[in-house]
PDB file of C-alpha atoms (C1' of nucleotides) in Angstrom:
ATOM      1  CA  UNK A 229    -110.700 -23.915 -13.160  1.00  0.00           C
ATOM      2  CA  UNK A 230    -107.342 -23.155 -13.137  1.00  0.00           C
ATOM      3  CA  UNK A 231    -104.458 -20.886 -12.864  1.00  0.00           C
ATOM      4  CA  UNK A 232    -100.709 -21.816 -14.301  1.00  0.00           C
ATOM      5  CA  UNK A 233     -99.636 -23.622 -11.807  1.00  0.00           C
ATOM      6  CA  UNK A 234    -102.696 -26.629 -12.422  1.00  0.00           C
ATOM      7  CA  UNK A 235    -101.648 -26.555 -16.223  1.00  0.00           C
ATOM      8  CA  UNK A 236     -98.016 -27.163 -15.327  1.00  0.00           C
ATOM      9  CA  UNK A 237     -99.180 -30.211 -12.863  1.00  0.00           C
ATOM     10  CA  UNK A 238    -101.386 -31.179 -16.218  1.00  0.00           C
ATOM     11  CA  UNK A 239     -98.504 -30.815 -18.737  1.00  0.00           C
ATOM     12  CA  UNK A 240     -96.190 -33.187 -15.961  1.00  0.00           C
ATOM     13  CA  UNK A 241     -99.109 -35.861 -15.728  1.00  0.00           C
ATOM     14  CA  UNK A 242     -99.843 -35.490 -19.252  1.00  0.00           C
ATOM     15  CA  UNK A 243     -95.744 -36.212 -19.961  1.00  0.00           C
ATOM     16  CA  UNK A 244     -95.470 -38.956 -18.028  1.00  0.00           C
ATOM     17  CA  UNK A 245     -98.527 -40.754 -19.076  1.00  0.00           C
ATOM     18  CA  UNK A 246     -98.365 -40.290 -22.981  1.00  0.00           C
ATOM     19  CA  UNK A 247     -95.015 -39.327 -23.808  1.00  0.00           C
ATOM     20  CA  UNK A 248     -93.034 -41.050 -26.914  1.00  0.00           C
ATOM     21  CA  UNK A 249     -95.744 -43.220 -27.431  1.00  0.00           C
ATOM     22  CA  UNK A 250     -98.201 -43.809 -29.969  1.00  0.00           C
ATOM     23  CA  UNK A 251    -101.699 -42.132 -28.941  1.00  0.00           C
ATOM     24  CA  UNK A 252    -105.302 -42.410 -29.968  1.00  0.00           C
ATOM     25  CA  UNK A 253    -107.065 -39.793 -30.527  1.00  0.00           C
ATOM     26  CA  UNK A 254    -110.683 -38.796 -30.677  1.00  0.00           C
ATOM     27  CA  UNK A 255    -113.408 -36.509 -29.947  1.00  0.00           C
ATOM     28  CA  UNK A 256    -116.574 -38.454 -28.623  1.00  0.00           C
ATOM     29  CA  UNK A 257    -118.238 -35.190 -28.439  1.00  0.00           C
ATOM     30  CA  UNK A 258    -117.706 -34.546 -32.230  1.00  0.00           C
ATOM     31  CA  UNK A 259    -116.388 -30.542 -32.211  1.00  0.00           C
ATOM     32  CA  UNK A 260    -112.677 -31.487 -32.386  1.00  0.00           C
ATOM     33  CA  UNK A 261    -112.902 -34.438 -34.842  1.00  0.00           C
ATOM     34  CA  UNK A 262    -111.753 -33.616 -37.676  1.00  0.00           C
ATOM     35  CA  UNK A 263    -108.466 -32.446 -36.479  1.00  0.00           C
ATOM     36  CA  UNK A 264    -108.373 -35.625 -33.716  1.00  0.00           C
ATOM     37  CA  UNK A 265    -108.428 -37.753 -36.783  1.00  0.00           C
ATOM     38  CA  UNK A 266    -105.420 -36.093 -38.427  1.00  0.00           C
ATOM     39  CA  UNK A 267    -103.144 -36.819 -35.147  1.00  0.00           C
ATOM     40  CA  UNK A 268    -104.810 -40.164 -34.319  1.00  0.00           C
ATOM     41  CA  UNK A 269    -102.213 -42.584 -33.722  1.00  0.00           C
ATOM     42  CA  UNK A 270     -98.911 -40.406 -33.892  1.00  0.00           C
ATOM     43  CA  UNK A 271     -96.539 -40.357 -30.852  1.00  0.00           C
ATOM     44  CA  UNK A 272     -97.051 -37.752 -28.620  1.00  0.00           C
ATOM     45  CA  UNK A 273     -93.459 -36.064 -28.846  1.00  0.00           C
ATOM     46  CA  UNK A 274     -93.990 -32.790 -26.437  1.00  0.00           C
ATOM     47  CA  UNK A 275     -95.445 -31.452 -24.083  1.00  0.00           C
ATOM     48  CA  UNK A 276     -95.082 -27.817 -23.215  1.00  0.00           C
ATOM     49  CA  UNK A 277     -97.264 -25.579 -20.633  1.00  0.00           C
ATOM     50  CA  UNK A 278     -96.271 -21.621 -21.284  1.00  0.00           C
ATOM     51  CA  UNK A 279     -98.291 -19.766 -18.285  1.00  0.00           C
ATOM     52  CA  UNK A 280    -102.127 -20.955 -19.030  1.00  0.00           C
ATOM     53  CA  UNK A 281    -101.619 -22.470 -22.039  1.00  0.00           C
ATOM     54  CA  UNK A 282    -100.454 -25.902 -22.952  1.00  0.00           C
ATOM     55  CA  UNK A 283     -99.508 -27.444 -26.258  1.00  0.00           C
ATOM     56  CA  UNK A 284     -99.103 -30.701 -27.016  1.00  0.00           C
ATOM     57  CA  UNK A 285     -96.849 -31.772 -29.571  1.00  0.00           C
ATOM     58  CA  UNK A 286     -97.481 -34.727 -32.262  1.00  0.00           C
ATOM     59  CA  UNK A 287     -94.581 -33.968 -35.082  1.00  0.00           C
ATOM     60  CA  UNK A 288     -95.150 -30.893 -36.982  1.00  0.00           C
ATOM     61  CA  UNK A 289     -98.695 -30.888 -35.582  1.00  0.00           C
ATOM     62  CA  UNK A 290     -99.582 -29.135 -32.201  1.00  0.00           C
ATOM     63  CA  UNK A 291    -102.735 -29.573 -30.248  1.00  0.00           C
ATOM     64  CA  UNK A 292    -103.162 -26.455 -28.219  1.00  0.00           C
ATOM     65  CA  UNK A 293    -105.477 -26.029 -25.290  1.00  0.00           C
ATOM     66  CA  UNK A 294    -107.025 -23.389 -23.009  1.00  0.00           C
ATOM     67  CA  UNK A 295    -109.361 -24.363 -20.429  1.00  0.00           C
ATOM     68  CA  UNK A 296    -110.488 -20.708 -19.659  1.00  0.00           C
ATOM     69  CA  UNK A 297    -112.991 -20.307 -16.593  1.00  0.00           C
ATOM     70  CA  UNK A 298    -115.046 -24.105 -17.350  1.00  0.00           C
ATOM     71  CA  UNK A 299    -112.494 -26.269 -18.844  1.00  0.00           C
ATOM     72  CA  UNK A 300    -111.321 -29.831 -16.933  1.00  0.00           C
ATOM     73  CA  UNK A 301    -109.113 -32.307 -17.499  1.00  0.00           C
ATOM     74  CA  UNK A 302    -109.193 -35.803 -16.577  1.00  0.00           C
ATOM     75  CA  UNK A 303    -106.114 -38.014 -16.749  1.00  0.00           C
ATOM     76  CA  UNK A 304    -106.376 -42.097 -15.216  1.00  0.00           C
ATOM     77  CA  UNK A 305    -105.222 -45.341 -15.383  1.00  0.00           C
ATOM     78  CA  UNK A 306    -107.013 -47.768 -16.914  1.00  0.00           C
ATOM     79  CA  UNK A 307    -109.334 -48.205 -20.098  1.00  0.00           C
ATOM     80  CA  UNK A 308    -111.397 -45.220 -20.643  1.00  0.00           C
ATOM     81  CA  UNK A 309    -115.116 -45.538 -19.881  1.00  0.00           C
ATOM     82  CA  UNK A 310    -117.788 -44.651 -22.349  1.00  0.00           C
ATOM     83  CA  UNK A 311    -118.130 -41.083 -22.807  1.00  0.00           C
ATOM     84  CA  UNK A 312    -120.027 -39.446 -20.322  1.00  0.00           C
ATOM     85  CA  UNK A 313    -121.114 -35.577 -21.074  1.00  0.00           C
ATOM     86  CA  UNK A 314    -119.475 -32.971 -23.361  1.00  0.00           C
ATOM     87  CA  UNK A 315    -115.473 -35.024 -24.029  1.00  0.00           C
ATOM     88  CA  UNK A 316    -113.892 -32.695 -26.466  1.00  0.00           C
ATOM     89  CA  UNK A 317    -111.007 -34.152 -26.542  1.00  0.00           C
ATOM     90  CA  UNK A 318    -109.678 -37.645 -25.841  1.00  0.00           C
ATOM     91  CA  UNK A 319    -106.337 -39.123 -25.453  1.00  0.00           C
ATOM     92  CA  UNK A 320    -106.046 -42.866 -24.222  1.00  0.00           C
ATOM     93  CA  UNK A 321    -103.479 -46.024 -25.340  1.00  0.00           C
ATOM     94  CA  UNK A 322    -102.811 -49.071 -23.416  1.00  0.00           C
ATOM     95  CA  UNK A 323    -102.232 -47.860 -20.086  1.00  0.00           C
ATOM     96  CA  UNK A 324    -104.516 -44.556 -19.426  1.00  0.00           C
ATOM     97  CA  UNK A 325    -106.358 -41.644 -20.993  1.00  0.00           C
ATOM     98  CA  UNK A 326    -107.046 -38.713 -20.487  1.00  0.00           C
ATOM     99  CA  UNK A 327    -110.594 -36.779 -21.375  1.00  0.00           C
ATOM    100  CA  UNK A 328    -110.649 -32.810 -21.837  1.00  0.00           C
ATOM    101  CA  UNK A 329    -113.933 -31.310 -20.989  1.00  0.00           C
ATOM    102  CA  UNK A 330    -115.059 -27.694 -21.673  1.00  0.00           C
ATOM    103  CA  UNK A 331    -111.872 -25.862 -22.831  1.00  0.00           C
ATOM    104  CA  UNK A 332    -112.254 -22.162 -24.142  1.00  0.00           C
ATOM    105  CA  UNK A 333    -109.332 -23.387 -27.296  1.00  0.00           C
ATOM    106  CA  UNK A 334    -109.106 -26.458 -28.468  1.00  0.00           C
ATOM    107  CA  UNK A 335    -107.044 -26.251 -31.819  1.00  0.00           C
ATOM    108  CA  UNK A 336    -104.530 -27.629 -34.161  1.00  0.00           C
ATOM    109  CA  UNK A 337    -101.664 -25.534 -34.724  1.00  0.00           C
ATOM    110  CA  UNK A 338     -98.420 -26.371 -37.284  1.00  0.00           C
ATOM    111  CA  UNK A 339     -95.248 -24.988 -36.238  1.00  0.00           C
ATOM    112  CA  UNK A 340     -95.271 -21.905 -37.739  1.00  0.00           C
ATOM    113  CA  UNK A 341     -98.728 -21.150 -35.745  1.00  0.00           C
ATOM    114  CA  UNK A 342     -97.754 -22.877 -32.496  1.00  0.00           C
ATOM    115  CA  UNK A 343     -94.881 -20.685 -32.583  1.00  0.00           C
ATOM    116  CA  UNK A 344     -96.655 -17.373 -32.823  1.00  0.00           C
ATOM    117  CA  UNK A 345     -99.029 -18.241 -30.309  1.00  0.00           C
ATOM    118  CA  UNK A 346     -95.995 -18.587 -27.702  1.00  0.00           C
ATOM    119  CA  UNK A 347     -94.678 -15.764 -29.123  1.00  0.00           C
ATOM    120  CA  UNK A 348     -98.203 -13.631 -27.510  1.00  0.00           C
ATOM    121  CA  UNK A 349     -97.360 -15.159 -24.158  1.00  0.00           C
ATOM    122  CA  UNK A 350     -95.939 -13.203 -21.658  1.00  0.00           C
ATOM    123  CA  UNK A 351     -92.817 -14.698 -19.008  1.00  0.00           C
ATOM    124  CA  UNK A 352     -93.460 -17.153 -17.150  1.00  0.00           C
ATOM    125  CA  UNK A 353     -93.048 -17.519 -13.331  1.00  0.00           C
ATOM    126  CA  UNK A 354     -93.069 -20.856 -12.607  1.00  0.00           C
ATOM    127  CA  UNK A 355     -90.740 -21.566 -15.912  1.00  0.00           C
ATOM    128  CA  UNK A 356     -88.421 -18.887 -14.075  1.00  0.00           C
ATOM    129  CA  UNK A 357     -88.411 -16.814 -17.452  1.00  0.00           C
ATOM    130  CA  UNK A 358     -86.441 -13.495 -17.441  1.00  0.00           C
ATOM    131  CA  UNK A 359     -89.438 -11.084 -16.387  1.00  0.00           C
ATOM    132  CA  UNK A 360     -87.538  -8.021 -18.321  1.00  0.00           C
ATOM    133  CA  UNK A 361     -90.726  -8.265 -20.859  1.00  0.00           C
ATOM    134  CA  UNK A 362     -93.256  -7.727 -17.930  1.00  0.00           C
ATOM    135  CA  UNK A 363     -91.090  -4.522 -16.594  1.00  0.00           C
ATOM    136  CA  UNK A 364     -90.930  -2.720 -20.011  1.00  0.00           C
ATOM    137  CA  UNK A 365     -94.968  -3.330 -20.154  1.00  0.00           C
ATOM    138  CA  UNK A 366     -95.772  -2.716 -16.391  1.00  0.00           C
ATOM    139  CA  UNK A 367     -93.200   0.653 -15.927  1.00  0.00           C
ATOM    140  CA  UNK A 368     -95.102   2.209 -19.204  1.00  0.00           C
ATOM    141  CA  UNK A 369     -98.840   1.566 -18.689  1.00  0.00           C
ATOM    142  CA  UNK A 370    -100.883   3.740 -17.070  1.00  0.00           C
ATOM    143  CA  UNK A 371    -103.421   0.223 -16.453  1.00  0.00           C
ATOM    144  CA  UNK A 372    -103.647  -0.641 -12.682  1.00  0.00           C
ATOM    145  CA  UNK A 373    -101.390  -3.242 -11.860  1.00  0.00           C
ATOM    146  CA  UNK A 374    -104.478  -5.056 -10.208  1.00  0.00           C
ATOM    147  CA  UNK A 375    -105.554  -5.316 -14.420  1.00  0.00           C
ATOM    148  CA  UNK A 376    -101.746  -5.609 -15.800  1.00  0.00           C
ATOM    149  CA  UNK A 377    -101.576  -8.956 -13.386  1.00  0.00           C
ATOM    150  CA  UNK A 378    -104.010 -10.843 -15.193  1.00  0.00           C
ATOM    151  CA  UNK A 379    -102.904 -10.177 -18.428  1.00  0.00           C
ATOM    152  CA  UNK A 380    -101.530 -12.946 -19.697  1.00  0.00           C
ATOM    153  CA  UNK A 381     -99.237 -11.021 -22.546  1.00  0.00           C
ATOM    154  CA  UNK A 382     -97.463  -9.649 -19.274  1.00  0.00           C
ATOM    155  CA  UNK A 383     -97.660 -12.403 -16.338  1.00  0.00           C
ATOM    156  CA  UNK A 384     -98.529 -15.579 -17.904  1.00  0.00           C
ATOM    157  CA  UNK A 385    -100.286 -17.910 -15.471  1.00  0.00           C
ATOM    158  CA  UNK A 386    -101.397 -15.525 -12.979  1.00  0.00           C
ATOM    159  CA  UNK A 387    -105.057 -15.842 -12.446  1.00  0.00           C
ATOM    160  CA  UNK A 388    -107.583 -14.255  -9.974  1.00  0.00           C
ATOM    161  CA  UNK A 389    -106.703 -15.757  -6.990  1.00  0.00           C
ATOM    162  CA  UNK A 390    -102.743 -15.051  -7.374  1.00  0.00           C
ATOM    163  CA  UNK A 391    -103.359 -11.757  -8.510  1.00  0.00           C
ATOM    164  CA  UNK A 392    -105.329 -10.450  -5.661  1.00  0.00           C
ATOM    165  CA  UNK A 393    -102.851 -12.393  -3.114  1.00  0.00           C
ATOM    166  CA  UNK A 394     -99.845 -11.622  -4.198  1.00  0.00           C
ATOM    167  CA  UNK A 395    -100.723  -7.805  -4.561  1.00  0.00           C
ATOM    168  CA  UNK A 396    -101.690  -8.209  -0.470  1.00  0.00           C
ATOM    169  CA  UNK A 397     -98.500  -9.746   0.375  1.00  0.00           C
ATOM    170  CA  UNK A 398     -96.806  -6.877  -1.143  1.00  0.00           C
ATOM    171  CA  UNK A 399     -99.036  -4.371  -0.054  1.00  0.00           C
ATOM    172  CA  UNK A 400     -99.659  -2.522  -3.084  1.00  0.00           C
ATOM    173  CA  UNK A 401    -103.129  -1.060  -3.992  1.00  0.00           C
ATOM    174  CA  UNK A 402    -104.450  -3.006  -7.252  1.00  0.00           C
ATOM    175  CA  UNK A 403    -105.631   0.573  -8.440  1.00  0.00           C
ATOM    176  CA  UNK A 404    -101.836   2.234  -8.474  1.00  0.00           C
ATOM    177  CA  UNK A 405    -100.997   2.606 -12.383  1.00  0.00           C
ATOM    178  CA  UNK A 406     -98.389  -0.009 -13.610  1.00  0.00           C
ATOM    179  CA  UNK A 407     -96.094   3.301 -14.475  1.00  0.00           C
ATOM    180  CA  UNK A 408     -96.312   4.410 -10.508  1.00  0.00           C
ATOM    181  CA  UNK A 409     -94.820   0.429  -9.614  1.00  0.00           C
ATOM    182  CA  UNK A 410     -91.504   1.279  -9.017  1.00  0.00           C
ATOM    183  CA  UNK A 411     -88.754  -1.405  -9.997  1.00  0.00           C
ATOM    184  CA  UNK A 412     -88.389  -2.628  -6.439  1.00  0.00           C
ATOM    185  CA  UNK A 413     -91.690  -3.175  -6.198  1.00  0.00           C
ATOM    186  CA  UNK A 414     -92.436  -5.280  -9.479  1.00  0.00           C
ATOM    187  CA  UNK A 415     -89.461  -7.231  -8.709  1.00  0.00           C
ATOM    188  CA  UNK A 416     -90.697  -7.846  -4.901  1.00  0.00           C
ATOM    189  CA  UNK A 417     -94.090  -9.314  -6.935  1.00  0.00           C
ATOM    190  CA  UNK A 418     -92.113 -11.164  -9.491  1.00  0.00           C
ATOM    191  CA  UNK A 419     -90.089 -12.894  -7.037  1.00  0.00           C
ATOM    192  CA  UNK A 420     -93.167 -13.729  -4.858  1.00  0.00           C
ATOM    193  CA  UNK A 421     -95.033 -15.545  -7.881  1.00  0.00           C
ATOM    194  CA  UNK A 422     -91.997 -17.233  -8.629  1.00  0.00           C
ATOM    195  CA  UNK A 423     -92.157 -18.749  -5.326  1.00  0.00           C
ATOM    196  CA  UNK A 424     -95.907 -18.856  -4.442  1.00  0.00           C
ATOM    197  CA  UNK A 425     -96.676 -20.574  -8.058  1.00  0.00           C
ATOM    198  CA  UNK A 426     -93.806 -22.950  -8.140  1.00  0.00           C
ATOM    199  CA  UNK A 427     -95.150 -23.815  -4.142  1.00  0.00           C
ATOM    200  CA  UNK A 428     -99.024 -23.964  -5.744  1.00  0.00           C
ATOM    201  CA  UNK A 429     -97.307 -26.463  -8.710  1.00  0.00           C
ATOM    202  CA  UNK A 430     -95.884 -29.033  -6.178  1.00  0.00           C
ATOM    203  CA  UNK A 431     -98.885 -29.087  -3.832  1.00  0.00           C
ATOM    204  CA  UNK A 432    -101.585 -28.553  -6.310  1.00  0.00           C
ATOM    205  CA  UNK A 433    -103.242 -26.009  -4.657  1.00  0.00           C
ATOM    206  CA  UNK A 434    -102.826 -22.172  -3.749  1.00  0.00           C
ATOM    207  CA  UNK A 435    -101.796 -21.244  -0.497  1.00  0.00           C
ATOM    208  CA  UNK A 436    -100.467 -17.638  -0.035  1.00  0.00           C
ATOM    209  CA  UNK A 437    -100.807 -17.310   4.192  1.00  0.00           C
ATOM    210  CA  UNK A 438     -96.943 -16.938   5.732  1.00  0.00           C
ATOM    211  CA  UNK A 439     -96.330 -19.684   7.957  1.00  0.00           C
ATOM    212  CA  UNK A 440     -96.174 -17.019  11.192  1.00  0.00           C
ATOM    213  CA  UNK A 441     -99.745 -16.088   9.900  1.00  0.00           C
ATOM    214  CA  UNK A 442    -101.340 -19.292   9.953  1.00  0.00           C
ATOM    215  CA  UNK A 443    -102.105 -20.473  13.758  1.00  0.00           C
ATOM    216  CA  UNK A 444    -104.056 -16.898  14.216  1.00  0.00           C
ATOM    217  CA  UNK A 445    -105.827 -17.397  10.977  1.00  0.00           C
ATOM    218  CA  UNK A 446    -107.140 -21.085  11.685  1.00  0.00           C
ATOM    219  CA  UNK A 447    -107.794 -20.666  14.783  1.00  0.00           C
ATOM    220  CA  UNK A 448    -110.594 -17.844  13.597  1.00  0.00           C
ATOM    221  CA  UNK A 449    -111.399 -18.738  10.623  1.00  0.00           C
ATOM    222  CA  UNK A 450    -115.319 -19.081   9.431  1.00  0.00           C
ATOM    223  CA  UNK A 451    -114.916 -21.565   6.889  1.00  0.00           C
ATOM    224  CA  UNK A 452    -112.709 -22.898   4.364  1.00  0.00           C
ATOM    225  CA  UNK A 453    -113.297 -21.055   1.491  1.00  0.00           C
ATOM    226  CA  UNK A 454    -114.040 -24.193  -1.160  1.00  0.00           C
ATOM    227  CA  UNK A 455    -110.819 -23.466  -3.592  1.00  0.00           C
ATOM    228  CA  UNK A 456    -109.452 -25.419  -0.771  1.00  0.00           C
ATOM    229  CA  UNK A 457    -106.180 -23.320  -0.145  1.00  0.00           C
ATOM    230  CA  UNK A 458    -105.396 -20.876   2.918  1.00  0.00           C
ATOM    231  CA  UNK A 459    -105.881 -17.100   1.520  1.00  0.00           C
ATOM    232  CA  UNK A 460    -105.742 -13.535   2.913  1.00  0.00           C
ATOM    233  CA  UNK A 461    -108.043 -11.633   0.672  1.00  0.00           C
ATOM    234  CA  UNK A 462    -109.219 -13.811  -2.494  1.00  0.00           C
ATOM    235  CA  UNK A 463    -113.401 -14.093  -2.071  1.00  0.00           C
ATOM    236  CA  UNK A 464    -113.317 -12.724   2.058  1.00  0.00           C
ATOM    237  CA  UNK A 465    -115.224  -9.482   0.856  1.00  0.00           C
ATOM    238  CA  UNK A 466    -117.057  -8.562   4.302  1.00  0.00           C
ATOM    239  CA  UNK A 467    -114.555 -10.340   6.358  1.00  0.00           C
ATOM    240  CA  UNK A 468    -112.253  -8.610   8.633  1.00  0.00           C
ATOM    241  CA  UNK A 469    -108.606  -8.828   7.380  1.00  0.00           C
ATOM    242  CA  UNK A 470    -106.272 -11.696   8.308  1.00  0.00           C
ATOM    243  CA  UNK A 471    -103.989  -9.058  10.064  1.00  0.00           C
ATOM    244  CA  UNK A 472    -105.359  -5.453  10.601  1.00  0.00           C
ATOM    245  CA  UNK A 473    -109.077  -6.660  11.186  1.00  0.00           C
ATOM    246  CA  UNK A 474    -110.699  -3.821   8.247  1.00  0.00           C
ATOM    247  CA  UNK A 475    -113.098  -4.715   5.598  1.00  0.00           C
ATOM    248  CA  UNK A 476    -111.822  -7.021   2.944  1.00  0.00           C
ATOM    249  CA  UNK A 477    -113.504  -5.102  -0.054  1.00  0.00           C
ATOM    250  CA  UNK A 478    -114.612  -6.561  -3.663  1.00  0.00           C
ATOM    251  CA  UNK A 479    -115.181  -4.660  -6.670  1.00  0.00           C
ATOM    252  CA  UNK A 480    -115.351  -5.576 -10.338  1.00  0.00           C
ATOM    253  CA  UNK A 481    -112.474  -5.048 -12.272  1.00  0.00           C
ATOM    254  CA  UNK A 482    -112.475  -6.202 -16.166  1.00  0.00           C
ATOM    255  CA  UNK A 483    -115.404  -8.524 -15.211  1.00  0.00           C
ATOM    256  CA  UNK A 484    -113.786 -10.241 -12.295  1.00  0.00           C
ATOM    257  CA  UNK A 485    -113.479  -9.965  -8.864  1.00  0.00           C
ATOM    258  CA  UNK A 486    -110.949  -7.675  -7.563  1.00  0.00           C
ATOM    259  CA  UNK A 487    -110.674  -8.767  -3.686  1.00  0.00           C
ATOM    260  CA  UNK A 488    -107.884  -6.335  -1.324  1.00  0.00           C
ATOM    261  CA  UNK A 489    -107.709  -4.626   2.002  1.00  0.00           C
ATOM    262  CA  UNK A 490    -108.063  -0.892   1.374  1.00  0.00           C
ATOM    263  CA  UNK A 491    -105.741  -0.672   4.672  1.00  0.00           C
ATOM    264  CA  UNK A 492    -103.003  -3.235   4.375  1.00  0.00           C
ATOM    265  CA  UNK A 493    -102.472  -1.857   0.384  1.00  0.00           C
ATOM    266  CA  UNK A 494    -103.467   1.610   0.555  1.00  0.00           C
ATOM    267  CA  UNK A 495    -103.382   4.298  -2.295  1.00  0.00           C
TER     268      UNK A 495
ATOM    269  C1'  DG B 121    -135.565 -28.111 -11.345  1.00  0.00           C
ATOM    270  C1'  DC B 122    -133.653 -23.430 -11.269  1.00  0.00           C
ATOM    271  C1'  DC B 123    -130.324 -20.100 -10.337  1.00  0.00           C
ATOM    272  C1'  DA B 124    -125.847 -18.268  -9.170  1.00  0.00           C
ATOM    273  C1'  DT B 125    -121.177 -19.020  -9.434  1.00  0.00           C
ATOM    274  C1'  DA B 126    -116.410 -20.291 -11.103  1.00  0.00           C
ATOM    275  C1'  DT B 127    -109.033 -20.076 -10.534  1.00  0.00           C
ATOM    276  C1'  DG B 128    -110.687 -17.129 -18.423  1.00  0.00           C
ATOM    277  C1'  DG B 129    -110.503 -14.761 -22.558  1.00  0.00           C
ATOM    278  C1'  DA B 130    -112.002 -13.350 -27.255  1.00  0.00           C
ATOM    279  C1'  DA B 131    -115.104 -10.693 -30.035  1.00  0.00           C
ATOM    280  C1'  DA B 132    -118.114  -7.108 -30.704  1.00  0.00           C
ATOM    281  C1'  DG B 133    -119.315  -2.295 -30.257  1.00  0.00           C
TER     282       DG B 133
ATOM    283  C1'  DT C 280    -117.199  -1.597 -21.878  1.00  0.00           C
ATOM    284  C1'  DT C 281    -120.374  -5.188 -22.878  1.00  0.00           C
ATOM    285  C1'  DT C 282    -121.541  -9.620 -24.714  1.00  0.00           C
ATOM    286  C1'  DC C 283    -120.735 -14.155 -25.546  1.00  0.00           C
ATOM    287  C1'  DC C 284    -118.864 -18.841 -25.104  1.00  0.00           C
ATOM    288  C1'  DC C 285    -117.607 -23.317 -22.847  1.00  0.00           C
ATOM    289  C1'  DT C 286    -119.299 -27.039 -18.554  1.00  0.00           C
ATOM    290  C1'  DA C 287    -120.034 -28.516 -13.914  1.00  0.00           C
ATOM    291  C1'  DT C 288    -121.442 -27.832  -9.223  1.00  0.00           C
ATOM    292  C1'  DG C 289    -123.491 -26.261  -5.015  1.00  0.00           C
ATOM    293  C1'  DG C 290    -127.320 -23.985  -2.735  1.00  0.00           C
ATOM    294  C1'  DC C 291    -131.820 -23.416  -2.714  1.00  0.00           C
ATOM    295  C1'  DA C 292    -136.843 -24.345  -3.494  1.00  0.00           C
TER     296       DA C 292
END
DNA sequence: GCCATATGGAAAG
DNA sequence: TTTCCCTATGGCA
């Protein structure tokens, strides 16, 4: 279940295990088949990972996936066992494989197709991309920025838990209309995913607490919240806020959880 | 065993 | 705005 920074890790792994070598392909589950069979045995010649999405790249053919709220990689060493549960997708030659597990897309794409569906991706954090796209659609949409955030046309990669954090760290009020984000403000949250993101690539988790926040917070905390990563807002609703002590509040916002303190990002 | 939940998004209305 | 889809897991009986 993962935001952009776990598909970047994914795309690296996926590189380094597969890359410029010959690949076999198959579907043990039987829904991707057909279009396995048509890349079976090419070399795997790219890899690419554009915010959630990832494409992988066997000559003019493209495999692209999206593992949406369910989907799961696995990527070993070794042979690959016998299929075990729903494998969509799997990759494996000499060395490893890798098995792909409940992914909301999992297509074939030529060139042409590949490239349009980049083209409906918004900048990138952790590929540092110029955010200039996100401004002209944030500074003209009366959307909450809370809603603009997870739009992956706008911010690609940014997912629930990134969203509601880096909105705290900036104390801004997930309800304020993109138009009413002024251009100090959206470049304050740009630069933060760039660095929170690029942090949650290399340590494979999301961890959003400054460093002069953290004894206090450990040192109180109820429980580690099982996404495994130190958080000031994301799923606390009923908890008293890392640093003013008010109600974390929750409320649903296009079907998901929209977790902020109504204090520390007022308006 | 059953139910709720999950870091997502497209399609339908 | 609601419905639907995909799969696995943890908590509870």
């Amino acid at each position: 279940m993962p935001e952009g920074h776990a598909i970047h890790n994914q795309a690296r792994r996926l590189r380094t295990r597969f890359k410029s070598r010959p690949v076999r392909v198959d579907s043990p589950q039987g829904r991707f088949a057909a279009d396995a069979k048509r890349i079976d045995g090419r070399v795997l010649e790219k890899v690419e990972a554009q915010g959630k999405h990832l494409f992988l790249g066997f000559g003019d053919l493209w495999v692209h996936v999206h593992l949406g709220l369910f989907g799961k990689w696995r990527i070993a060493k070794g042979p690959a066992p016998e299929p075990r549960g729903q494998i969509r997708l799997r990759l494996q030659d000499d060395e490893g494989y890798a098995e792909l597990r409940g992914p909301t897309v999992c297509e074939l794409l030529d060139d042409e197709a590949k490239k349009a569906a980049v083209g409906r991706i918004g900048p990138d954090p952790i590929r540092k991309s110029d955010p200039t796209p996100a401004w002209n659609r944030v500074e003209r949409s009366k959307a909450p920025i809370g809603a603009l955030l997870m739009d992956q046309s706008v911010f690609a990669g940014v997912g629930n838990i990134y969203r509601a954090e880096v909105l705290f760290r900036q104390n801004i009020s997930p309800f304020r209309p993109g138009k009413q984000v002024s251009r100090n403000e959206f470049d304050a949250i740009w630069d933060d995913l760039v660095v929170l993101m690029t942090q949650g690539t290399k340590k494979g988790r999301i961890d959003t607490v400054r460093a002069e926040h953290l004894p206090e917070i450990m040192g109180r905390r109820p429980r580690q919240d099982r996404h495994g990563g130190e958080v000031y807002v994301y799923r606390r609703a009923g908890q008293p806020c890392h640093l003013c002590g008010d109600e974390v509040l929750m409320e649903e916002m296009g079907a998901r959880k929209l977790y902020w303190c109504p204090t520390c990002q007022p308006g």
